[in-house]
Amino acid sequence: MGLILKRIFGYRGFRIIVPLLDLIFVYAANIVAFYIFKDDLDNFKLNYYAFRAVLPYMLIGYFIISQIFELDKPKDFTLFGIGYTVVLTILSLLFITMAISFLSREFAYPRSILLTAAVLQVIFISFWHLFASSMYFRLHKGRSVLVIGHEKSQALAFKLLESNGMWANIKHVCTPDHPCLYDFINECEVTFLTEDIEEEMKQQIIFYSIENNRTVFYQPKNSEILQFNSNFYQIDDSPVLDVRTLNLAQSNLALKRFIDLLLGGIALFVFFIPFVFVYLALKIRGGTAFYVQERVTRNNKVFKMYKFRTMIENAEALSGPVLAQETDKRITKFGRFLRATRLDEIPQIYNILIGEMSIVGPRPERPFFVEQFIEEIPEYNLRHRVKAGLTGLAQVQGKYNTSTRDKLKYDLLYINGYSLALDIKLIMQTLNILLRKRSTEGVKSFEELEEEIENLTRRIENND
């Protein structure tokens, strides 16, 4: 029985079986809706025929949207987290279904059926995903974990403990030269390697893990990310890899600009009323409504980025440039609301329309910090090969308080793997993080991190 559950709710099984049952629930919800309204429909056969005509497009649409919102991956383990994603997916499906029924002239598809089915789909799919995710969590939460590294090992171990408990069973944290290293690898089911391990030693550990059928993950270095998506060539009888240049083709730049203008224009219309309300609310409270700050975009060009003010006036007059902290007293109560709802970002539509920013790209940073980061991380300047963005891979997959080094990795992954499909996916996934608290958390102070790592060390020692 346990083996069957592992095959069904293992990572591969999850990505196959869960989407298939989702499609069944999408279909079943419509059947239930027809059953509920069967006595109220003027022409049941004609209405049902219209539904059957649209059904294939509806299922294809759901499959694509669920992939965009990553419902095929066990990422959320709470009803709110799962339900929020499912609601966004079903709303997107609802608009697509209405558009398809209009374009195909299937006007007999009743809106009452469509809306009732949407509600049922949210309920069915949310609870199904909660069950499936719970099963996945139960099957994987007990896997013993080993973390290997130098200075970055405890920081990675702490992140593993924060990952919804999936990797919380940390048995050992050790250096690559530990005398019991290979015993630890054999003892633990999963091994994580930090990026500060010497290359030769990392290859030895990976080779040993593969030979002994052990699962191993490693943090990629920036130089390794630059080699992703390399093209394969053959020189005589020798295989070689052509490392791609970290630039967007002119055709991609033109298409990206067109999308920015199109969606920026739509956003200007949609957010005009919220813009006016926020502006008036800030002016009534006193002080300036806008916060203007110099940021760096493509080719290291400095521009003025506009936001609604969320901090007290002249917040950095005495301290100078400071990154937002997790418990930042400079942020006003209304400012916290603006940050939580992302309404403070509305003025950046102007930056997008005039071409200083893009909708998707690395988040722009201040020149003061850019200079510091380039000194610490030489690859940091590579993120300026594209325009700064309103949202990006680092914002969708990471947190607001994700370290600069990790955000850079996401930025390099985005530029190296750029495609129009990726931009569309990130735009839609941004909707999925708007109400999530972790996406607006400030940077933790050194004292907070030090205390958490000390707690982690004591926990691991207790396991030993």
CSV table of C-alpha atoms in Angstrom, one decimal:
chain,number,residue,atom,x,y,z
A,1,MET,CA,0.0,0.0,0.0
A,2,GLY,CA,2.8,2.4,0.9
A,3,LEU,CA,4.5,1.7,-2.4
A,4,ILE,CA,1.3,2.5,-4.3
A,5,LEU,CA,0.8,5.8,-2.4
A,6,LYS,CA,4.4,6.8,-3.2
A,7,ARG,CA,3.9,6.1,-6.9
A,8,ILE,CA,0.6,8.1,-6.9
A,9,PHE,CA,1.7,11.0,-4.6
A,10,GLY,CA,5.4,11.0,-5.4
A,11,TYR,CA,6.7,14.0,-7.4
A,12,ARG,CA,6.2,12.4,-10.8
A,13,GLY,CA,2.9,10.8,-9.9
A,14,PHE,CA,1.7,14.1,-8.5
A,15,ARG,CA,2.4,15.9,-11.8
A,16,ILE,CA,0.5,13.3,-13.8
A,17,ILE,CA,-2.4,12.1,-11.7
A,18,VAL,CA,-3.4,15.4,-10.0
A,19,PRO,CA,-3.8,17.3,-13.4
A,20,LEU,CA,-5.8,14.4,-14.8
A,21,LEU,CA,-8.2,14.4,-11.9
A,22,ASP,CA,-8.4,18.2,-12.1
A,23,LEU,CA,-9.8,17.8,-15.7
A,24,ILE,CA,-12.3,15.3,-14.4
A,25,PHE,CA,-13.5,17.8,-11.7
A,26,VAL,CA,-13.8,20.6,-14.3
A,27,TYR,CA,-16.1,18.3,-16.4
A,28,ALA,CA,-17.9,17.0,-13.4
A,29,ALA,CA,-18.7,20.5,-12.0
A,30,ASN,CA,-20.4,21.4,-15.2
A,31,ILE,CA,-22.5,18.1,-15.1
A,32,VAL,CA,-23.5,18.9,-11.5
A,33,ALA,CA,-24.5,22.4,-12.6
A,34,PHE,CA,-26.6,21.1,-15.4
A,35,TYR,CA,-28.3,18.7,-13.0
A,36,ILE,CA,-29.1,21.6,-10.6
A,37,PHE,CA,-30.6,23.8,-13.3
A,38,LYS,CA,-32.1,21.0,-15.4
A,39,ASP,CA,-35.7,22.1,-14.7
A,40,ASP,CA,-35.0,25.8,-15.2
A,41,LEU,CA,-33.4,25.6,-18.7
A,42,ASP,CA,-35.5,26.5,-21.7
A,43,ASN,CA,-33.8,24.1,-24.1
A,44,PHE,CA,-31.7,21.5,-22.2
A,45,LYS,CA,-30.5,19.7,-25.3
A,46,LEU,CA,-29.4,22.9,-27.0
A,47,ASN,CA,-27.7,24.2,-23.9
A,48,TYR,CA,-25.9,20.9,-23.3
A,49,TYR,CA,-24.8,20.8,-26.9
A,50,ALA,CA,-23.2,24.2,-26.6
A,51,PHE,CA,-21.3,23.0,-23.5
A,52,ARG,CA,-20.1,19.9,-25.3
A,53,ALA,CA,-18.8,22.0,-28.2
A,54,VAL,CA,-16.8,24.3,-25.8
A,55,LEU,CA,-15.6,21.4,-23.5
A,56,PRO,CA,-12.4,20.5,-25.4
A,57,TYR,CA,-11.2,24.1,-25.4
A,58,MET,CA,-12.2,24.4,-21.8
A,59,LEU,CA,-10.1,21.4,-20.8
A,60,ILE,CA,-7.1,22.5,-22.9
A,61,GLY,CA,-7.4,26.0,-21.4
A,62,TYR,CA,-7.5,24.7,-17.8
A,63,PHE,CA,-4.5,22.5,-18.5
A,64,ILE,CA,-2.4,25.4,-19.7
A,65,ILE,CA,-3.5,27.8,-17.0
A,66,SER,CA,-2.9,25.2,-14.2
A,67,GLN,CA,0.6,24.7,-15.6
A,68,ILE,CA,1.2,28.5,-15.5
A,69,PHE,CA,0.1,28.7,-11.9
A,70,GLU,CA,2.0,25.5,-11.2
A,71,LEU,CA,-0.9,23.6,-9.7
A,72,ASP,CA,0.9,20.4,-10.9
A,73,LYS,CA,3.6,21.0,-8.3
A,74,PRO,CA,3.2,20.4,-4.5
A,75,LYS,CA,4.1,23.9,-3.4
A,76,ASP,CA,1.3,24.9,-1.0
A,77,PHE,CA,0.1,22.9,2.0
A,78,THR,CA,-2.6,25.2,3.4
A,79,LEU,CA,-6.2,25.6,2.3
A,80,PHE,CA,-5.7,29.4,1.9
A,81,GLY,CA,-2.6,29.0,-0.3
A,82,ILE,CA,-4.1,26.3,-2.4
A,83,GLY,CA,-7.6,27.9,-2.6
A,84,TYR,CA,-6.1,31.3,-3.6
A,85,THR,CA,-4.2,29.7,-6.5
A,86,VAL,CA,-7.2,27.7,-7.6
A,87,VAL,CA,-9.5,30.8,-7.5
A,88,LEU,CA,-7.1,32.6,-9.8
A,89,THR,CA,-7.0,29.6,-12.1
A,90,ILE,CA,-10.7,29.1,-12.3
A,91,LEU,CA,-11.3,32.9,-12.9
A,92,SER,CA,-8.9,32.8,-15.8
A,93,LEU,CA,-10.6,29.7,-17.1
A,94,LEU,CA,-14.0,31.4,-16.7
A,95,PHE,CA,-12.9,34.4,-18.9
A,96,ILE,CA,-11.4,32.0,-21.5
A,97,THR,CA,-14.5,29.9,-21.6
A,98,MET,CA,-16.7,33.0,-22.1
A,99,ALA,CA,-14.5,34.3,-24.8
A,100,ILE,CA,-14.5,30.9,-26.6
A,101,SER,CA,-18.2,30.5,-26.4
A,102,PHE,CA,-18.6,34.0,-27.8
A,103,LEU,CA,-16.1,33.5,-30.7
A,104,SER,CA,-17.6,30.1,-31.6
A,105,ARG,CA,-21.1,31.5,-31.4
A,106,GLU,CA,-22.2,29.0,-28.8
A,107,PHE,CA,-24.5,31.5,-27.1
A,108,ALA,CA,-26.7,28.7,-25.8
A,109,TYR,CA,-24.1,27.9,-23.1
A,110,PRO,CA,-26.0,29.3,-20.1
A,111,ARG,CA,-24.1,31.8,-17.9
A,112,SER,CA,-25.9,30.3,-14.9
A,113,ILE,CA,-24.2,27.0,-15.6
A,114,LEU,CA,-20.9,28.6,-16.3
A,115,LEU,CA,-20.8,30.5,-13.0
A,116,THR,CA,-22.2,27.7,-10.9
A,117,ALA,CA,-19.7,25.3,-12.4
A,118,ALA,CA,-16.9,27.8,-11.6
A,119,VAL,CA,-17.9,27.8,-7.9
A,120,LEU,CA,-18.0,24.0,-7.8
A,121,GLN,CA,-14.7,23.7,-9.5
A,122,VAL,CA,-13.1,26.0,-6.9
A,123,ILE,CA,-14.5,23.8,-4.1
A,124,PHE,CA,-13.7,20.4,-5.7
A,125,ILE,CA,-10.2,21.2,-6.9
A,126,SER,CA,-9.2,23.1,-3.8
A,127,PHE,CA,-10.0,20.2,-1.4
A,128,TRP,CA,-8.6,17.7,-3.9
A,129,HIS,CA,-5.3,19.6,-4.0
A,130,LEU,CA,-5.3,20.0,-0.2
A,131,PHE,CA,-5.7,16.2,0.1
A,132,ALA,CA,-3.1,15.4,-2.5
A,133,SER,CA,-0.6,17.9,-1.1
A,134,SER,CA,-1.1,16.6,2.4
A,135,MET,CA,-0.4,13.1,1.1
A,136,TYR,CA,2.7,14.3,-0.6
A,137,PHE,CA,3.8,16.1,2.6
A,138,ARG,CA,3.2,13.0,4.7
A,139,LEU,CA,5.2,10.8,2.4
A,140,HIS,CA,8.2,13.1,2.2
A,141,LYS,CA,8.4,15.1,5.4
A,142,GLY,CA,10.3,12.4,7.2
A,143,ARG,CA,13.2,12.1,4.8
A,144,SER,CA,16.5,12.5,6.6
A,145,VAL,CA,18.6,15.4,5.3
A,146,LEU,CA,22.4,16.1,5.3
A,147,VAL,CA,23.7,19.6,4.5
A,148,ILE,CA,27.4,19.9,3.3
A,149,GLY,CA,29.2,23.2,3.1
A,150,HIS,CA,31.4,25.8,4.7
A,151,GLU,CA,30.1,29.2,5.8
A,152,LYS,CA,26.8,28.9,3.9
A,153,SER,CA,25.8,25.5,5.3
A,154,GLN,CA,23.8,26.8,8.3
A,155,ALA,CA,22.1,29.5,6.3
A,156,LEU,CA,20.9,26.8,3.8
A,157,ALA,CA,19.9,24.5,6.7
A,158,PHE,CA,17.7,27.3,8.0
A,159,LYS,CA,16.0,27.8,4.7
A,160,LEU,CA,15.3,24.0,4.6
A,161,LEU,CA,13.6,24.3,7.9
A,162,GLU,CA,11.4,27.1,6.6
A,163,SER,CA,10.3,25.1,3.5
A,164,ASN,CA,6.9,24.1,5.0
A,165,GLY,CA,8.6,21.3,6.9
A,166,MET,CA,9.4,19.3,3.8
A,167,TRP,CA,13.1,19.2,4.6
A,168,ALA,CA,13.0,19.8,8.3
A,169,ASN,CA,14.4,16.4,9.4
A,170,ILE,CA,18.0,17.6,9.2
A,171,LYS,CA,20.3,15.0,10.7
A,172,HIS,CA,23.7,16.5,10.1
A,173,VAL,CA,25.4,19.7,8.9
A,174,CYS,CA,29.1,19.2,8.1
A,175,THR,CA,32.0,20.4,6.1
A,176,PRO,CA,33.3,18.5,3.0
A,177,ASP,CA,36.4,17.4,4.9
A,178,HIS,CA,34.5,15.8,7.8
A,179,PRO,CA,35.9,12.4,8.5
A,180,CYS,CA,32.4,10.8,8.6
A,181,LEU,CA,31.2,12.6,5.4
A,182,TYR,CA,30.4,9.4,3.4
A,183,ASP,CA,28.8,7.7,6.3
A,184,PHE,CA,26.5,10.7,6.7
A,185,ILE,CA,25.6,10.5,3.0
A,186,ASN,CA,24.8,6.8,3.3
A,187,GLU,CA,22.8,7.5,6.5
A,188,CYS,CA,20.7,10.3,5.1
A,189,GLU,CA,18.1,10.1,2.2
A,190,VAL,CA,18.8,13.5,0.8
A,191,THR,CA,22.0,15.6,0.6
A,192,PHE,CA,22.3,19.3,-0.1
A,193,LEU,CA,25.5,21.0,-1.2
A,194,THR,CA,26.2,24.7,-0.7
A,195,GLU,CA,27.8,26.8,-3.4
A,196,ASP,CA,31.0,27.4,-1.4
A,197,ILE,CA,32.3,23.8,-1.7
A,198,GLU,CA,35.4,23.4,-3.9
A,199,GLU,CA,34.5,22.3,-7.4
A,200,GLU,CA,36.6,19.1,-7.3
A,201,MET,CA,35.1,18.0,-3.9
A,202,LYS,CA,31.6,18.8,-5.1
A,203,GLN,CA,32.1,16.6,-8.2
A,204,GLN,CA,33.4,13.7,-5.9
A,205,ILE,CA,30.3,14.0,-3.6
A,206,ILE,CA,27.9,14.1,-6.6
A,207,PHE,CA,29.6,11.1,-8.2
A,208,TYR,CA,29.5,9.1,-5.0
A,209,SER,CA,25.8,10.0,-4.4
A,210,ILE,CA,24.9,8.8,-8.0
A,211,GLU,CA,26.9,5.6,-7.6
A,212,ASN,CA,25.0,4.8,-4.4
A,213,ASN,CA,21.6,5.9,-5.6
A,214,ARG,CA,21.4,8.8,-3.1
A,215,THR,CA,19.4,12.0,-3.9
A,216,VAL,CA,21.6,15.1,-4.1
A,217,PHE,CA,20.9,18.8,-4.6
A,218,TYR,CA,23.4,21.6,-5.0
A,219,GLN,CA,23.3,25.4,-5.0
A,220,PRO,CA,24.5,26.6,-8.4
A,221,LYS,CA,27.2,29.2,-8.7
A,222,ASN,CA,26.5,32.2,-11.0
A,223,SER,CA,29.1,30.9,-13.5
A,224,GLU,CA,27.1,27.6,-13.7
A,225,ILE,CA,23.9,29.4,-14.4
A,226,LEU,CA,25.5,31.2,-17.3
A,227,GLN,CA,26.2,27.7,-18.8
A,228,PHE,CA,22.5,26.7,-18.6
A,229,ASN,CA,20.7,26.3,-22.0
A,230,SER,CA,24.0,25.9,-23.8
A,231,ASN,CA,23.8,24.6,-27.4
A,232,PHE,CA,25.4,21.3,-28.3
A,233,TYR,CA,28.0,21.2,-31.1
A,234,GLN,CA,30.3,18.6,-32.5
A,235,ILE,CA,33.8,19.5,-33.6
A,236,ASP,CA,35.0,16.5,-35.6
A,237,ASP,CA,34.3,13.7,-33.0
A,238,SER,CA,34.5,15.9,-29.9
A,239,PRO,CA,31.3,17.3,-28.3
A,240,VAL,CA,31.4,21.0,-27.2
A,241,LEU,CA,28.9,23.3,-25.7
A,242,ASP,CA,28.3,26.8,-27.0
A,243,VAL,CA,27.6,29.1,-24.0
A,244,ARG,CA,24.8,31.5,-25.0
A,245,THR,CA,25.5,35.3,-24.8
A,246,LEU,CA,23.5,36.9,-22.0
A,247,ASN,CA,21.5,39.3,-24.2
A,248,LEU,CA,18.0,39.4,-25.7
A,249,ALA,CA,17.7,39.3,-29.5
A,250,GLN,CA,16.4,42.5,-31.2
A,251,SER,CA,13.2,40.7,-32.1
A,252,ASN,CA,12.7,39.8,-28.5
A,253,LEU,CA,13.4,43.3,-27.4
A,254,ALA,CA,10.8,44.7,-29.9
A,255,LEU,CA,8.2,42.1,-28.9
A,256,LYS,CA,8.8,42.8,-25.2
A,257,ARG,CA,8.4,46.5,-25.8
A,258,PHE,CA,5.1,45.9,-27.6
A,259,ILE,CA,3.8,43.9,-24.7
A,260,ASP,CA,4.9,46.6,-22.2
A,261,LEU,CA,3.0,49.2,-24.2
A,262,LEU,CA,-0.1,47.1,-24.6
A,263,LEU,CA,-0.4,45.9,-21.0
A,264,GLY,CA,0.8,49.2,-19.6
A,265,GLY,CA,-2.0,51.0,-21.5
A,266,ILE,CA,-4.5,48.5,-20.1
A,267,ALA,CA,-3.1,48.9,-16.6
A,268,LEU,CA,-3.3,52.7,-16.9
A,269,PHE,CA,-7.1,52.3,-17.5
A,270,VAL,CA,-7.7,49.6,-14.9
A,271,PHE,CA,-5.8,51.3,-12.1
A,272,PHE,CA,-6.8,54.9,-12.7
A,273,ILE,CA,-9.5,54.9,-10.0
A,274,PRO,CA,-7.3,53.2,-7.4
A,275,PHE,CA,-4.5,55.7,-8.3
A,276,VAL,CA,-6.8,58.6,-7.6
A,277,PHE,CA,-8.0,57.2,-4.3
A,278,VAL,CA,-4.5,56.4,-3.0
A,279,TYR,CA,-3.2,59.8,-4.1
A,280,LEU,CA,-6.0,61.6,-2.3
A,281,ALA,CA,-5.6,59.4,0.8
A,282,LEU,CA,-1.9,60.3,1.0
A,283,LYS,CA,-2.4,64.0,0.5
A,284,ILE,CA,-5.1,64.1,3.2
A,285,ARG,CA,-2.7,62.5,5.6
A,286,GLY,CA,-0.2,65.2,4.8
A,287,GLY,CA,3.1,65.2,3.0
A,288,THR,CA,4.0,64.2,-0.5
A,289,ALA,CA,2.1,61.4,-2.2
A,290,PHE,CA,4.9,60.2,-4.5
A,291,TYR,CA,8.3,58.8,-3.6
A,292,VAL,CA,10.9,59.5,-6.3
A,293,GLN,CA,14.1,57.6,-6.2
A,294,GLU,CA,17.0,57.0,-8.6
A,295,ARG,CA,17.3,53.4,-9.7
A,296,VAL,CA,19.5,51.5,-12.3
A,297,THR,CA,18.1,49.9,-15.4
A,298,ARG,CA,19.5,48.4,-18.7
A,299,ASN,CA,23.1,49.3,-19.6
A,300,ASN,CA,23.5,50.9,-16.1
A,301,LYS,CA,21.3,53.8,-17.0
A,302,VAL,CA,20.1,55.7,-14.0
A,303,PHE,CA,16.4,56.8,-14.0
A,304,LYS,CA,13.8,58.2,-11.6
A,305,MET,CA,11.4,55.6,-10.4
A,306,TYR,CA,8.0,56.6,-9.0
A,307,LYS,CA,6.1,55.0,-6.1
A,308,PHE,CA,3.5,56.0,-3.7
A,309,ARG,CA,5.1,57.0,-0.4
A,310,THR,CA,4.9,54.2,2.2
A,311,MET,CA,7.4,55.6,4.7
A,312,ILE,CA,7.5,58.7,6.9
A,313,GLU,CA,8.8,61.9,5.2
A,314,ASN,CA,12.6,62.0,4.8
A,315,ALA,CA,13.0,58.5,6.2
A,316,GLU,CA,16.6,58.3,5.2
A,317,ALA,CA,17.7,61.8,6.0
A,318,LEU,CA,19.8,60.8,8.9
A,319,SER,CA,20.6,57.1,8.3
A,320,GLY,CA,21.3,57.4,4.5
A,321,PRO,CA,20.3,54.6,2.1
A,322,VAL,CA,19.1,51.5,4.1
A,323,LEU,CA,17.3,48.4,2.8
A,324,ALA,CA,13.8,47.9,4.2
A,325,GLN,CA,13.9,45.7,7.4
A,326,GLU,CA,11.4,43.1,8.5
A,327,THR,CA,10.4,45.2,11.5
A,328,ASP,CA,10.8,48.6,9.9
A,329,LYS,CA,9.4,51.5,12.0
A,330,ARG,CA,9.8,53.9,9.1
A,331,ILE,CA,6.8,52.4,7.3
A,332,THR,CA,3.5,54.0,8.1
A,333,LYS,CA,0.3,52.0,8.8
A,334,PHE,CA,-1.2,53.1,5.5
A,335,GLY,CA,2.1,52.3,3.8
A,336,ARG,CA,2.0,48.7,5.1
A,337,PHE,CA,-1.4,48.4,3.5
A,338,LEU,CA,-0.1,49.8,0.2
A,339,ARG,CA,2.9,47.4,0.2
A,340,ALA,CA,0.7,44.4,1.1
A,341,THR,CA,-1.6,45.1,-1.8
A,342,ARG,CA,1.1,46.3,-4.2
A,343,LEU,CA,-0.8,49.6,-4.7
A,344,ASP,CA,2.4,51.5,-4.0
A,345,GLU,CA,3.8,50.2,-7.3
A,346,ILE,CA,1.0,51.8,-9.5
A,347,PRO,CA,3.0,54.9,-10.5
A,348,GLN,CA,5.6,52.7,-12.1
A,349,ILE,CA,3.2,52.2,-15.0
A,350,TYR,CA,4.5,55.6,-16.1
A,351,ASN,CA,8.1,54.3,-16.0
A,352,ILE,CA,7.0,51.4,-18.2
A,353,LEU,CA,5.1,53.5,-20.7
A,354,ILE,CA,8.1,55.8,-21.3
A,355,GLY,CA,10.5,52.9,-21.7
A,356,GLU,CA,12.6,53.1,-18.6
A,357,MET,CA,11.2,49.9,-17.2
A,358,SER,CA,9.6,46.7,-18.4
A,359,ILE,CA,6.7,44.8,-16.9
A,360,VAL,CA,9.0,41.8,-16.3
A,361,GLY,CA,12.7,42.0,-15.5
A,362,PRO,CA,15.1,42.3,-12.5
A,363,ARG,CA,13.8,44.7,-9.9
A,364,PRO,CA,15.7,48.0,-10.2
A,365,GLU,CA,18.2,48.8,-7.4
A,366,ARG,CA,19.6,52.1,-6.2
A,367,PRO,CA,23.0,53.2,-7.5
A,368,PHE,CA,24.4,53.3,-4.0
A,369,PHE,CA,23.7,49.6,-3.4
A,370,VAL,CA,24.5,48.6,-7.0
A,371,GLU,CA,28.1,49.8,-6.5
A,372,GLN,CA,28.4,47.8,-3.3
A,373,PHE,CA,26.9,44.7,-4.8
A,374,ILE,CA,29.2,44.8,-7.8
A,375,GLU,CA,32.2,45.0,-5.6
A,376,GLU,CA,31.0,42.0,-3.6
A,377,ILE,CA,29.5,40.0,-6.5
A,378,PRO,CA,31.2,40.8,-9.9
A,379,GLU,CA,28.3,39.0,-11.8
A,380,TYR,CA,25.8,41.4,-10.3
A,381,ASN,CA,26.3,43.9,-13.2
A,382,LEU,CA,25.1,41.2,-15.7
A,383,ARG,CA,21.5,41.7,-14.5
A,384,HIS,CA,21.6,45.1,-16.3
A,385,ARG,CA,21.7,43.4,-19.7
A,386,VAL,CA,17.9,43.9,-19.7
A,387,LYS,CA,15.5,46.6,-18.5
A,388,ALA,CA,14.5,46.7,-14.9
A,389,GLY,CA,11.0,45.2,-14.3
A,390,LEU,CA,7.9,45.7,-12.2
A,391,THR,CA,8.0,42.0,-11.4
A,392,GLY,CA,10.4,39.2,-12.2
A,393,LEU,CA,11.4,35.6,-11.5
A,394,ALA,CA,13.1,36.6,-8.2
A,395,GLN,CA,9.8,38.2,-7.0
A,396,VAL,CA,7.6,35.3,-8.0
A,397,GLN,CA,9.8,32.4,-6.9
A,398,GLY,CA,11.7,34.2,-4.0
A,399,LYS,CA,10.6,36.5,-1.2
A,400,TYR,CA,11.0,40.2,-0.6
A,401,ASN,CA,13.7,39.3,2.0
A,402,THR,CA,15.5,36.8,-0.2
A,403,SER,CA,19.2,37.6,-0.2
A,404,THR,CA,20.8,39.7,-2.9
A,405,ARG,CA,23.0,36.7,-4.0
A,406,ASP,CA,19.9,34.4,-4.4
A,407,LYS,CA,17.9,37.2,-6.2
A,408,LEU,CA,20.8,37.6,-8.6
A,409,LYS,CA,20.6,33.9,-9.5
A,410,TYR,CA,17.0,34.2,-10.3
A,411,ASP,CA,17.7,37.3,-12.5
A,412,LEU,CA,20.4,35.5,-14.4
A,413,LEU,CA,18.2,32.4,-14.9
A,414,TYR,CA,15.5,34.8,-16.3
A,415,ILE,CA,17.8,36.5,-18.7
A,416,ASN,CA,19.5,33.3,-19.8
A,417,GLY,CA,16.2,31.4,-20.3
A,418,TYR,CA,14.1,34.3,-21.7
A,419,SER,CA,11.1,33.7,-23.8
A,420,LEU,CA,7.7,35.4,-24.4
A,421,ALA,CA,6.0,32.4,-22.7
A,422,LEU,CA,8.1,33.0,-19.6
A,423,ASP,CA,7.1,36.6,-19.5
A,424,ILE,CA,3.4,35.7,-19.7
A,425,LYS,CA,3.8,33.1,-17.1
A,426,LEU,CA,5.6,35.5,-14.7
A,427,ILE,CA,2.9,38.2,-15.2
A,428,MET,CA,0.2,35.7,-14.3
A,429,GLN,CA,2.1,34.2,-11.4
A,430,THR,CA,2.6,37.7,-10.0
A,431,LEU,CA,-1.2,37.6,-9.3
A,432,ASN,CA,-0.6,34.5,-7.2
A,433,ILE,CA,1.8,36.3,-4.7
A,434,LEU,CA,-0.1,39.5,-4.2
A,435,LEU,CA,-1.8,38.5,-1.0
A,436,ARG,CA,0.9,36.3,0.4
A,437,LYS,CA,2.7,37.8,3.4
A,438,ARG,CA,6.1,36.3,2.6
A,439,SER,CA,6.3,38.4,-0.6
A,440,THR,CA,6.3,41.7,1.4
A,441,GLU,CA,8.6,40.7,4.3
A,442,GLY,CA,11.5,43.0,4.8
A,443,VAL,CA,15.2,42.0,5.1
A,444,LYS,CA,16.0,40.4,8.4
A,445,SER,CA,18.6,42.1,10.6
A,446,PHE,CA,21.9,40.4,11.4
A,447,GLU,CA,20.8,39.8,15.0
A,448,GLU,CA,17.6,38.1,13.9
A,449,LEU,CA,19.5,35.8,11.5
A,450,GLU,CA,22.1,35.0,14.1
A,451,GLU,CA,19.5,34.1,16.7
A,452,GLU,CA,17.7,31.8,14.2
A,453,ILE,CA,20.9,30.1,13.2
A,454,GLU,CA,21.8,29.5,16.9
A,455,ASN,CA,18.4,27.9,17.4
A,456,LEU,CA,19.0,25.7,14.3
A,457,THR,CA,22.4,24.6,15.7
A,458,ARG,CA,20.8,23.5,19.0
A,459,ARG,CA,18.1,21.7,17.2
A,460,ILE,CA,20.6,19.7,15.1
A,461,GLU,CA,22.7,18.9,18.1
A,462,ASN,CA,19.5,17.6,19.9
A,463,ASN,CA,18.9,15.3,16.9
A,464,ASP,CA,22.4,13.9,17.2
